[in-house]
């Protein structure tokens, strides 16, 4: 079996759902269920005997040690993290605790477990750490995309904490021989994406007739990858990755934020025209969701451009994304339209407090 941490979040839940659809191998899920963790994401697995869920912290070394010795996984895939840059700017402490201290405790528990395994299991064991392109810092417009040897230059408390966790993982391989793999991926989008992040925030706000906040001039560039493609890359690295290696994962799909906003508005105009959603507010048919675009104060220290050079994973492991941005974003917008119940459950509770803190009234 495999142990997946952070499995109730956006990417972790997509990974577990896909894994259970594709494999017979059981999954043990471990998630603290912070504001970003949502068991509803895993609801379709409720009756699946090959999936079990434990609520807990990767930093709880005793709990992790017990889970490892009771379930004897052949791999640990670590998605657990505080993941939102803006939250890390308002309050970095949780990022330090989970992304650095938590990863350290997880590594210690895994090292002790791995050290006691019989030889065959020991050499088959893998610890896969899921990281981000943000550790490499920001690129100028004409600089080449990030390769795996690009120097680390994290700019936000979030990316600095992820960089620290990457270094710990690397050190555990170098010093103790722990069989680790690291992936550094670009921006994901797709189902179950928490609506504090740009793309789901746009969809949710547009449908509610609310402002679509664009930081600064909206010309910052991100490299977008459909979440299912990230999950297939992780499965590929887990199966074929060389020990101790880092693999950059991306979709060769750089877009400026304002272009993303336009694409999402245009898709919504096509799939759920505004006149049908907000007839009381707008009774003239031609009004596009684009009229909700609002430029707001920029994110402090905002990275200008990320771009991933994904040639290594393609060359060595044969991985390529299956979706283009056009197919992936259409599926994503449709998923949000089809899953309004999931959206309204997420929007209740402390989500509202976050929106007020970040965007004001
Ligand atoms: P997310 O915030 O949606 O989910 C994180 C999950 O981790 C949540 O379910 C949360 O409850 C859980 N968690 C938080 N602290 C924990 C702890 N101490 N112990 C156990 N569980 C804990 O994040 P995501 O977008 O799914 O990202 C998953 C991973 O992928 C993160 O490590 C992130 O850095 C990385 N990543 C994300 C992206 C992206 O675009 N979202 C891109 C590249 C890499
Ligand atoms: O690059 C990978 C990273 O992508 C992951 O490591 C992070 O976990 C993930 O959150 C994401 O970080 P970003 O900061 O790039 O994602 P976010 O969706 O928050 O923002 C995307 C871009 O959109 C960024 O340039 C900021 C901008 N933005 C964001 C929000 C929430 C806006 O213009 N307005 C907004 O309201």
CSV table of C-alpha atoms and ligand atoms in Angstrom, one decimal:
chain,number,residue,atom,x,y,z
A,1,UNK,CA,0.0,0.0,0.0
A,2,UNK,CA,0.9,3.6,-0.3
A,3,UNK,CA,0.6,6.4,2.3
A,4,UNK,CA,-0.6,9.8,0.9
A,5,UNK,CA,-0.3,12.9,3.1
A,6,UNK,CA,-2.4,16.0,2.4
A,7,UNK,CA,-4.9,13.8,0.6
A,8,UNK,CA,-8.0,15.9,1.3
A,9,UNK,CA,-6.6,19.0,-0.4
A,10,UNK,CA,-6.8,19.9,-4.1
A,11,UNK,CA,-4.0,17.9,-5.7
A,12,UNK,CA,-3.8,15.2,-3.0
A,13,UNK,CA,-7.5,14.3,-3.4
A,14,UNK,CA,-7.2,14.3,-7.2
A,15,UNK,CA,-4.2,12.0,-6.8
A,16,UNK,CA,-6.0,9.5,-4.5
A,17,UNK,CA,-9.2,9.5,-6.6
A,18,UNK,CA,-7.1,8.7,-9.8
A,19,UNK,CA,-5.0,6.2,-8.0
A,20,UNK,CA,-8.0,4.3,-6.7
A,21,UNK,CA,-9.5,4.3,-10.2
A,22,UNK,CA,-6.4,3.0,-11.8
A,23,UNK,CA,-4.8,0.7,-9.2
A,24,UNK,CA,-5.8,-2.1,-6.9
A,25,UNK,CA,-3.1,-1.2,-4.4
A,26,UNK,CA,-4.6,0.3,-1.2
A,27,UNK,CA,-4.1,3.9,-0.1
A,28,UNK,CA,-3.8,5.2,3.4
A,29,UNK,CA,-4.7,8.9,3.5
A,30,UNK,CA,-3.4,11.2,6.2
A,31,UNK,CA,-4.6,14.8,6.4
A,32,UNK,CA,-4.9,17.3,9.2
A,33,UNK,CA,-8.0,18.7,7.7
A,34,UNK,CA,-7.0,22.4,7.9
A,35,UNK,CA,-9.3,25.0,6.2
A,36,UNK,CA,-8.0,23.6,2.9
A,37,UNK,CA,-8.7,19.9,3.6
A,38,UNK,CA,-12.1,18.7,2.6
A,39,UNK,CA,-13.3,15.2,3.1
A,40,UNK,CA,-16.1,15.8,0.6
A,41,UNK,CA,-13.3,15.6,-2.1
A,42,UNK,CA,-12.9,11.9,-1.2
A,43,UNK,CA,-16.6,11.2,-0.6
A,44,UNK,CA,-16.8,8.9,-3.7
A,45,UNK,CA,-14.3,6.6,-1.9
A,46,UNK,CA,-16.4,6.2,1.2
A,47,UNK,CA,-17.4,2.6,0.5
A,48,UNK,CA,-14.0,1.7,-1.1
A,49,UNK,CA,-12.3,-0.9,1.1
A,50,UNK,CA,-8.9,-0.1,-0.5
A,51,UNK,CA,-9.0,3.5,0.9
A,52,UNK,CA,-8.8,4.5,4.5
A,53,UNK,CA,-8.5,8.0,6.0
A,54,UNK,CA,-6.8,9.1,9.2
A,55,UNK,CA,-7.1,12.7,10.4
A,56,UNK,CA,-3.7,13.8,11.7
A,57,UNK,CA,-0.6,16.0,11.4
A,58,UNK,CA,2.5,15.1,9.4
A,59,UNK,CA,4.4,16.7,12.3
A,60,UNK,CA,2.9,14.2,14.8
A,61,UNK,CA,5.9,11.8,14.8
A,62,UNK,CA,4.3,9.3,17.1
A,63,UNK,CA,1.2,9.0,15.0
A,64,UNK,CA,3.1,8.8,11.7
A,65,UNK,CA,5.4,6.1,13.2
A,66,UNK,CA,2.4,4.1,14.4
A,67,UNK,CA,0.7,4.4,10.9
A,68,UNK,CA,4.0,3.3,9.2
A,69,UNK,CA,4.5,0.3,11.4
A,70,UNK,CA,0.9,-0.9,11.3
A,71,UNK,CA,0.3,-0.4,7.6
A,72,UNK,CA,3.8,-0.9,6.2
A,73,UNK,CA,3.5,1.2,3.0
A,74,UNK,CA,5.9,0.7,0.2
A,75,UNK,CA,5.9,4.5,-0.5
A,76,UNK,CA,5.0,7.8,1.1
A,77,UNK,CA,3.8,10.6,-1.2
A,78,UNK,CA,3.9,13.9,0.6
A,79,UNK,CA,1.4,16.6,-0.5
A,80,UNK,CA,0.7,18.0,2.9
A,81,UNK,CA,1.5,21.7,3.1
A,82,UNK,CA,0.2,25.1,3.7
A,83,UNK,CA,-0.1,26.2,0.0
A,84,UNK,CA,-1.5,29.7,-0.4
A,85,UNK,CA,1.0,32.5,-1.0
A,86,UNK,CA,-1.3,35.3,0.2
A,87,UNK,CA,-2.0,33.5,3.4
A,88,UNK,CA,1.8,33.1,3.9
A,89,UNK,CA,2.1,36.9,3.6
A,90,UNK,CA,-0.6,37.5,6.2
A,91,UNK,CA,0.8,34.9,8.6
A,92,UNK,CA,3.9,32.8,7.9
A,93,UNK,CA,3.9,30.7,11.1
A,94,UNK,CA,1.7,27.8,9.9
A,95,UNK,CA,3.9,27.6,6.8
A,96,UNK,CA,7.0,27.2,8.9
A,97,UNK,CA,5.3,24.6,11.2
A,98,UNK,CA,3.9,22.4,8.5
A,99,UNK,CA,6.1,22.8,5.5
A,100,UNK,CA,9.4,22.8,7.4
A,101,UNK,CA,9.0,21.4,10.9
A,102,UNK,CA,6.2,19.0,9.8
A,103,UNK,CA,8.3,17.7,6.8
A,104,UNK,CA,11.2,17.2,9.2
A,105,UNK,CA,9.2,15.1,11.6
A,106,UNK,CA,7.7,13.1,8.7
A,107,UNK,CA,11.2,12.5,7.3
A,108,UNK,CA,12.4,11.3,10.7
A,109,UNK,CA,9.5,8.9,11.2
A,110,UNK,CA,10.0,7.6,7.6
A,111,UNK,CA,13.8,7.2,8.1
A,112,UNK,CA,13.3,5.1,11.3
A,113,UNK,CA,10.7,2.9,9.6
A,114,UNK,CA,12.7,2.5,6.4
A,115,UNK,CA,15.9,1.7,8.4
A,116,UNK,CA,14.2,-1.4,9.9
A,117,UNK,CA,12.7,-2.8,6.7
A,118,UNK,CA,14.1,-6.1,5.3
A,119,UNK,CA,16.5,-5.5,2.4
A,120,UNK,CA,14.1,-6.2,-0.5
A,121,UNK,CA,11.4,-3.8,1.0
A,122,UNK,CA,14.1,-1.3,1.9
A,123,UNK,CA,15.4,-1.0,-1.7
A,124,UNK,CA,11.8,-0.9,-3.1
A,125,UNK,CA,10.7,1.9,-0.7
A,126,UNK,CA,10.2,5.5,-2.0
A,127,UNK,CA,9.5,8.9,-0.4
A,128,UNK,CA,8.1,11.2,-3.0
A,129,UNK,CA,8.0,14.9,-2.0
A,130,UNK,CA,5.7,17.1,-4.0
A,131,UNK,CA,7.1,20.6,-4.4
A,132,UNK,CA,6.7,23.7,-6.5
A,133,UNK,CA,8.3,25.8,-9.2
A,134,UNK,CA,8.1,28.8,-6.8
A,135,UNK,CA,11.3,27.7,-5.0
A,136,UNK,CA,13.3,28.9,-8.1
A,137,UNK,CA,12.0,32.5,-7.7
A,138,UNK,CA,11.0,34.8,-10.5
A,139,UNK,CA,12.0,34.9,-14.2
A,140,UNK,CA,12.5,38.0,-16.4
A,141,UNK,CA,10.4,37.9,-19.6
A,142,UNK,CA,13.1,36.5,-21.9
A,143,UNK,CA,14.9,34.2,-19.5
A,144,UNK,CA,14.8,30.5,-20.2
A,145,UNK,CA,12.4,28.3,-18.2
A,146,UNK,CA,13.4,26.8,-14.9
A,147,UNK,CA,15.5,23.6,-15.2
A,148,UNK,CA,16.1,21.3,-12.2
A,149,UNK,CA,19.5,22.9,-11.7
A,150,UNK,CA,18.2,26.5,-11.6
A,151,UNK,CA,19.4,28.1,-8.3
A,152,UNK,CA,16.9,28.3,-5.5
A,153,UNK,CA,15.7,31.9,-4.9
A,154,UNK,CA,12.3,31.7,-3.1
A,155,UNK,CA,10.6,35.1,-2.6
A,156,UNK,CA,7.6,34.5,-0.3
A,157,UNK,CA,7.3,32.8,3.1
A,158,UNK,CA,5.4,30.0,1.3
A,159,UNK,CA,8.1,29.4,-1.3
A,160,UNK,CA,10.9,29.8,1.3
A,161,UNK,CA,9.2,27.1,3.5
A,162,UNK,CA,8.8,24.8,0.5
A,163,UNK,CA,12.5,25.4,-0.4
A,164,UNK,CA,13.5,24.5,3.1
A,165,UNK,CA,11.5,21.2,2.9
A,166,UNK,CA,13.1,20.4,-0.5
A,167,UNK,CA,16.5,20.9,1.1
A,168,UNK,CA,15.7,18.6,4.0
A,169,UNK,CA,14.5,15.9,1.6
A,170,UNK,CA,17.6,16.2,-0.4
A,171,UNK,CA,19.8,16.0,2.7
A,172,UNK,CA,18.0,12.9,3.9
A,173,UNK,CA,19.0,11.2,0.7
A,174,UNK,CA,22.5,12.5,0.7
A,175,UNK,CA,23.2,11.8,4.4
A,176,UNK,CA,21.1,8.7,5.2
A,177,UNK,CA,20.5,7.2,1.8
A,178,UNK,CA,16.7,7.6,2.2
A,179,UNK,CA,15.3,6.8,-1.3
A,180,UNK,CA,13.7,10.1,-2.1
A,181,UNK,CA,12.2,11.7,-5.3
A,182,UNK,CA,11.2,15.3,-5.6
A,183,UNK,CA,8.8,16.9,-8.1
A,184,UNK,CA,8.7,20.7,-8.7
A,185,UNK,CA,5.5,21.5,-10.5
A,186,UNK,CA,4.0,24.7,-12.0
A,187,UNK,CA,0.5,26.1,-11.2
A,188,UNK,CA,-2.2,23.5,-11.2
A,189,UNK,CA,-5.9,23.9,-12.0
A,190,UNK,CA,-8.9,21.6,-12.1
A,191,UNK,CA,-11.6,20.0,-10.0
A,192,UNK,CA,-11.6,20.5,-6.1
A,193,UNK,CA,-9.4,23.6,-6.3
A,194,UNK,CA,-10.1,25.7,-3.3
A,195,UNK,CA,-11.5,29.1,-4.3
A,196,UNK,CA,-8.9,31.2,-2.7
A,197,UNK,CA,-6.7,30.5,-5.7
A,198,UNK,CA,-7.0,32.5,-8.9
A,199,UNK,CA,-9.0,30.2,-11.3
A,200,UNK,CA,-11.6,28.8,-8.9
A,201,UNK,CA,-11.9,32.3,-7.3
A,202,UNK,CA,-12.7,33.8,-10.7
A,203,UNK,CA,-15.4,31.2,-11.5
A,204,UNK,CA,-17.1,31.4,-8.1
A,205,UNK,CA,-17.0,35.2,-8.0
A,206,UNK,CA,-18.2,35.6,-11.6
A,207,UNK,CA,-21.2,33.3,-10.9
A,208,UNK,CA,-22.0,35.3,-7.8
A,209,UNK,CA,-21.8,38.6,-9.7
A,210,UNK,CA,-18.8,39.7,-7.6
A,211,UNK,CA,-15.6,41.6,-8.6
A,212,UNK,CA,-12.9,39.6,-10.3
A,213,UNK,CA,-9.8,40.8,-8.5
A,214,UNK,CA,-6.6,41.2,-10.6
A,215,UNK,CA,-3.5,42.0,-8.7
A,216,UNK,CA,-1.4,44.9,-10.1
A,217,UNK,CA,-1.3,45.1,-13.9
A,218,UNK,CA,-2.4,41.4,-14.4
A,219,UNK,CA,0.7,40.8,-16.6
A,220,UNK,CA,2.3,38.3,-14.2
A,221,UNK,CA,2.9,35.0,-16.0
A,222,UNK,CA,2.2,31.5,-14.7
A,223,UNK,CA,2.7,28.1,-16.4
A,224,UNK,CA,-0.6,26.2,-16.0
A,225,UNK,CA,-1.0,22.4,-15.8
A,226,UNK,CA,-4.2,20.5,-15.5
A,227,UNK,CA,-4.2,18.7,-12.1
A,228,UNK,CA,-4.8,15.2,-13.5
A,229,UNK,CA,-1.6,15.7,-15.6
A,230,UNK,CA,0.3,16.6,-12.4
A,231,UNK,CA,-1.0,13.4,-10.8
A,232,UNK,CA,0.1,11.3,-13.8
A,233,UNK,CA,3.5,12.8,-13.6
A,234,UNK,CA,3.8,11.9,-9.9
A,235,UNK,CA,2.7,8.3,-10.7
A,236,UNK,CA,5.4,8.2,-13.4
A,237,UNK,CA,8.1,9.5,-11.1
A,238,UNK,CA,7.1,7.1,-8.4
A,239,UNK,CA,7.4,4.2,-10.8
A,240,UNK,CA,10.4,5.1,-12.8
A,241,UNK,CA,12.2,8.1,-11.2
A,242,UNK,CA,15.9,7.8,-10.4
A,243,UNK,CA,16.6,7.9,-6.6
A,244,UNK,CA,17.6,11.3,-5.3
A,245,UNK,CA,16.6,13.0,-8.5
A,246,UNK,CA,14.4,16.1,-9.0
A,247,UNK,CA,11.9,16.3,-11.8
A,248,UNK,CA,10.3,19.6,-13.0
A,249,UNK,CA,6.7,19.1,-14.1
A,250,UNK,CA,4.9,21.6,-16.3
A,251,UNK,CA,2.6,22.0,-19.2
A,252,UNK,CA,4.5,24.4,-21.5
A,253,UNK,CA,1.7,26.7,-21.1
A,254,UNK,CA,2.6,30.2,-20.0
A,255,UNK,CA,-0.1,32.7,-19.7
A,256,UNK,CA,-0.5,36.2,-18.2
A,257,UNK,CA,-3.1,36.4,-15.4
A,258,UNK,CA,-5.2,38.9,-17.3
A,259,UNK,CA,-5.4,36.4,-20.2
A,260,UNK,CA,-6.5,33.7,-17.8
A,261,UNK,CA,-9.3,36.0,-16.5
A,262,UNK,CA,-10.4,36.7,-20.1
A,263,UNK,CA,-10.5,33.0,-21.0
A,264,UNK,CA,-12.5,32.1,-17.9
A,265,UNK,CA,-15.0,35.0,-18.5
A,266,UNK,CA,-15.4,34.0,-22.1
A,267,UNK,CA,-16.0,30.3,-21.2
A,268,UNK,CA,-18.6,31.3,-18.7
A,269,UNK,CA,-20.2,33.7,-21.2
A,270,UNK,CA,-20.6,30.6,-23.4
A,271,UNK,CA,-21.6,28.0,-20.9
A,272,UNK,CA,-23.6,30.0,-18.4
A,273,UNK,CA,-24.5,33.4,-19.8
A,274,UNK,CA,-24.7,36.2,-17.3
A,275,UNK,CA,-28.2,37.1,-18.3
A,276,UNK,CA,-29.4,33.7,-17.2
A,277,UNK,CA,-27.5,33.8,-13.8
A,278,UNK,CA,-28.1,37.3,-12.7
A,279,UNK,CA,-31.2,38.5,-14.5
A,280,UNK,CA,-32.2,40.9,-11.7
A,281,UNK,CA,-28.8,42.7,-12.0
A,282,UNK,CA,-28.3,42.6,-15.7
A,283,UNK,CA,-31.2,42.4,-18.0
A,284,UNK,CA,-29.3,43.2,-21.2
A,285,UNK,CA,-28.1,40.0,-22.9
A,286,UNK,CA,-24.7,41.2,-24.1
A,287,UNK,CA,-23.1,41.9,-20.8
A,288,UNK,CA,-20.0,39.7,-20.4
A,289,UNK,CA,-18.5,38.5,-17.1
A,290,UNK,CA,-15.5,40.6,-18.2
A,291,UNK,CA,-17.2,43.7,-16.9
A,292,UNK,CA,-16.6,42.4,-13.4
A,293,UNK,CA,-12.8,42.6,-13.8
A,294,UNK,CA,-11.4,44.9,-11.1
A,295,UNK,CA,-7.7,45.8,-10.7
A,296,UNK,CA,-6.6,45.7,-7.0
A,297,UNK,CA,-3.5,46.3,-5.0
A,298,UNK,CA,-0.7,44.0,-6.0
A,299,UNK,CA,0.6,41.1,-3.9
A,300,UNK,CA,3.7,42.2,-1.9
A,301,UNK,CA,6.8,40.7,-3.5
A,302,UNK,CA,4.7,39.3,-6.4
A,303,UNK,CA,6.8,37.0,-8.6
A,304,UNK,CA,6.6,38.2,-12.2
A,305,UNK,CA,7.0,35.0,-14.1
A,306,UNK,CA,7.3,31.3,-13.6
A,307,UNK,CA,8.0,28.8,-16.5
A,308,UNK,CA,8.9,25.2,-16.2
A,309,UNK,CA,11.3,23.4,-18.5
A,310,UNK,CA,9.8,19.9,-18.4
A,311,UNK,CA,12.2,18.2,-20.8
A,312,UNK,CA,14.0,16.0,-18.2
A,313,UNK,CA,10.8,14.1,-17.2
A,314,UNK,CA,9.8,13.7,-20.8
A,315,UNK,CA,13.3,12.5,-21.9
A,316,UNK,CA,14.0,10.2,-19.0
A,317,UNK,CA,10.6,8.9,-18.0
A,318,UNK,CA,8.5,9.5,-21.1
A,319,UNK,CA,5.9,11.7,-19.3
A,320,UNK,CA,3.9,14.4,-21.2
A,321,UNK,CA,0.7,16.2,-20.3
A,322,UNK,CA,-2.5,14.8,-21.9
A,323,UNK,CA,-4.5,18.1,-21.7
A,324,UNK,CA,-4.0,21.3,-23.5
A,325,UNK,CA,-5.0,24.5,-21.6
A,326,UNK,CA,-8.0,24.8,-23.9
A,327,UNK,CA,-9.3,21.3,-23.0
A,328,UNK,CA,-8.4,21.5,-19.4
A,329,UNK,CA,-9.9,24.9,-18.6
A,330,UNK,CA,-13.1,23.9,-20.3
A,331,UNK,CA,-13.4,20.8,-18.2
A,332,UNK,CA,-12.6,22.8,-15.1
A,333,UNK,CA,-15.2,25.5,-15.7
A,334,UNK,CA,-17.8,22.8,-16.5
A,335,UNK,CA,-16.8,20.9,-13.3
A,336,UNK,CA,-17.5,24.0,-11.2
A,337,UNK,CA,-20.9,24.5,-12.9
A,338,UNK,CA,-21.8,20.9,-12.3
A,339,UNK,CA,-20.7,20.9,-8.6
A,340,UNK,CA,-22.3,24.0,-7.1
A,341,UNK,CA,-23.1,22.0,-4.0
A,342,UNK,CA,-19.4,21.4,-3.4
A,343,UNK,CA,-18.8,25.1,-4.0
A,344,UNK,CA,-21.5,26.3,-1.5
A,345,UNK,CA,-20.2,23.9,1.2
A,346,UNK,CA,-16.7,25.3,0.8
A,347,UNK,CA,-17.9,28.9,0.8
A,348,UNK,CA,-19.6,28.6,4.1
A,349,UNK,CA,-17.5,28.8,7.4
A,350,UNK,CA,-14.3,30.6,7.6
A,351,UNK,CA,-13.8,31.2,3.9
A,352,UNK,CA,-15.8,34.4,4.3
A,353,UNK,CA,-13.4,35.7,6.9
A,354,UNK,CA,-10.5,35.1,4.6
A,355,UNK,CA,-12.1,37.0,1.7
A,356,UNK,CA,-12.8,40.0,4.0
A,357,UNK,CA,-9.2,39.9,5.3
A,358,UNK,CA,-7.7,39.7,1.8
A,359,UNK,CA,-10.0,41.8,-0.4
A,360,UNK,CA,-11.9,44.0,2.2
A,361,UNK,CA,-15.6,44.5,1.6
B,1,LIG,P1,-4.0,22.4,-0.6
B,1,LIG,O1,-3.8,23.6,0.3
B,1,LIG,O2,-5.3,22.4,-1.4
B,1,LIG,O3,-4.0,21.1,0.3
B,1,LIG,C1,-3.1,20.8,1.3
B,1,LIG,C2,-3.6,19.7,2.2
B,1,LIG,O4,-2.7,19.4,3.2
B,1,LIG,C3,-4.9,20.0,2.9
B,1,LIG,O5,-5.8,19.0,2.8
B,1,LIG,C4,-4.5,20.2,4.3
B,1,LIG,O6,-5.6,19.9,5.3
B,1,LIG,C5,-3.3,19.3,4.4
B,1,LIG,N1,-2.4,19.7,5.5
B,1,LIG,C6,-2.0,20.9,5.8
B,1,LIG,N2,-1.1,20.9,6.9
B,1,LIG,C7,-1.0,19.6,7.2
B,1,LIG,C8,-0.3,18.9,8.2
B,1,LIG,N3,0.5,19.5,9.1
B,1,LIG,N4,-0.5,17.5,8.3
B,1,LIG,C9,-1.3,16.9,7.4
B,1,LIG,N5,-2.0,17.5,6.5
B,1,LIG,C10,-1.9,18.8,6.4
B,1,LIG,O7,-2.7,22.3,-1.5
B,1,LIG,P2,-2.5,21.7,-2.9
B,1,LIG,O8,-2.7,22.8,-3.9
B,1,LIG,O9,-3.3,20.5,-3.1
B,1,LIG,O10,-1.0,21.4,-2.9
B,1,LIG,C11,-0.5,20.1,-2.5
B,1,LIG,C12,1.0,20.1,-2.6
B,1,LIG,O11,1.4,20.4,-3.9
B,1,LIG,C13,1.7,21.2,-1.7
B,1,LIG,O12,2.8,20.7,-1.1
B,1,LIG,C14,2.0,22.3,-2.7
B,1,LIG,O13,3.1,23.0,-2.2
B,1,LIG,C15,2.3,21.5,-3.9
B,1,LIG,N6,2.1,22.3,-5.2
B,1,LIG,C16,0.9,22.9,-5.4
B,1,LIG,C17,0.7,23.5,-6.7
B,1,LIG,C18,-0.6,24.2,-7.0
B,1,LIG,O14,-0.7,24.8,-8.0
B,1,LIG,N7,-1.7,24.1,-6.2
B,1,LIG,C19,1.7,23.5,-7.6
B,1,LIG,C20,2.9,22.8,-7.3
B,1,LIG,C21,3.1,22.2,-6.1
B,2,LIG,O1,3.5,27.8,-9.1
B,2,LIG,C1,3.0,26.8,-8.2
B,2,LIG,C2,2.2,27.5,-7.1
B,2,LIG,O2,1.0,27.9,-7.7
B,2,LIG,C3,1.9,26.6,-6.0
B,2,LIG,O3,3.2,26.2,-5.4
B,2,LIG,C4,1.0,27.2,-4.9
B,2,LIG,O4,0.7,26.3,-3.9
B,2,LIG,C5,-0.2,27.7,-5.7
B,2,LIG,O5,-1.1,28.4,-4.8
B,2,LIG,C6,0.1,28.6,-6.8
B,2,LIG,O6,0.6,29.8,-6.4
B,2,LIG,P1,0.3,31.2,-7.1
B,2,LIG,O7,0.5,32.3,-6.2
B,2,LIG,O8,0.9,31.3,-8.5
B,2,LIG,O9,-1.3,30.9,-7.3
B,2,LIG,P2,-2.6,31.9,-7.1
B,2,LIG,O10,-3.8,31.1,-7.7
B,2,LIG,O11,-2.7,32.4,-5.7
B,2,LIG,O12,-2.3,33.1,-8.0
B,2,LIG,C7,-2.1,32.9,-9.4
B,2,LIG,C8,-1.7,34.3,-10.0
B,2,LIG,O13,-2.9,35.1,-9.9
B,2,LIG,C9,-0.7,35.0,-9.2
B,2,LIG,O14,0.2,35.8,-10.1
B,2,LIG,C10,-1.5,36.0,-8.3
B,2,LIG,C11,-2.7,36.3,-9.2
B,2,LIG,N1,-4.0,36.6,-8.4
B,2,LIG,C12,-4.3,35.7,-7.5
B,2,LIG,C13,-5.5,35.9,-6.7
B,2,LIG,C14,-5.9,34.9,-5.7
B,2,LIG,C15,-4.7,37.6,-8.7
B,2,LIG,O15,-4.4,38.5,-9.6
B,2,LIG,N2,-5.9,37.9,-8.0
B,2,LIG,C16,-6.3,37.0,-7.0
B,2,LIG,O16,-7.3,37.3,-6.4
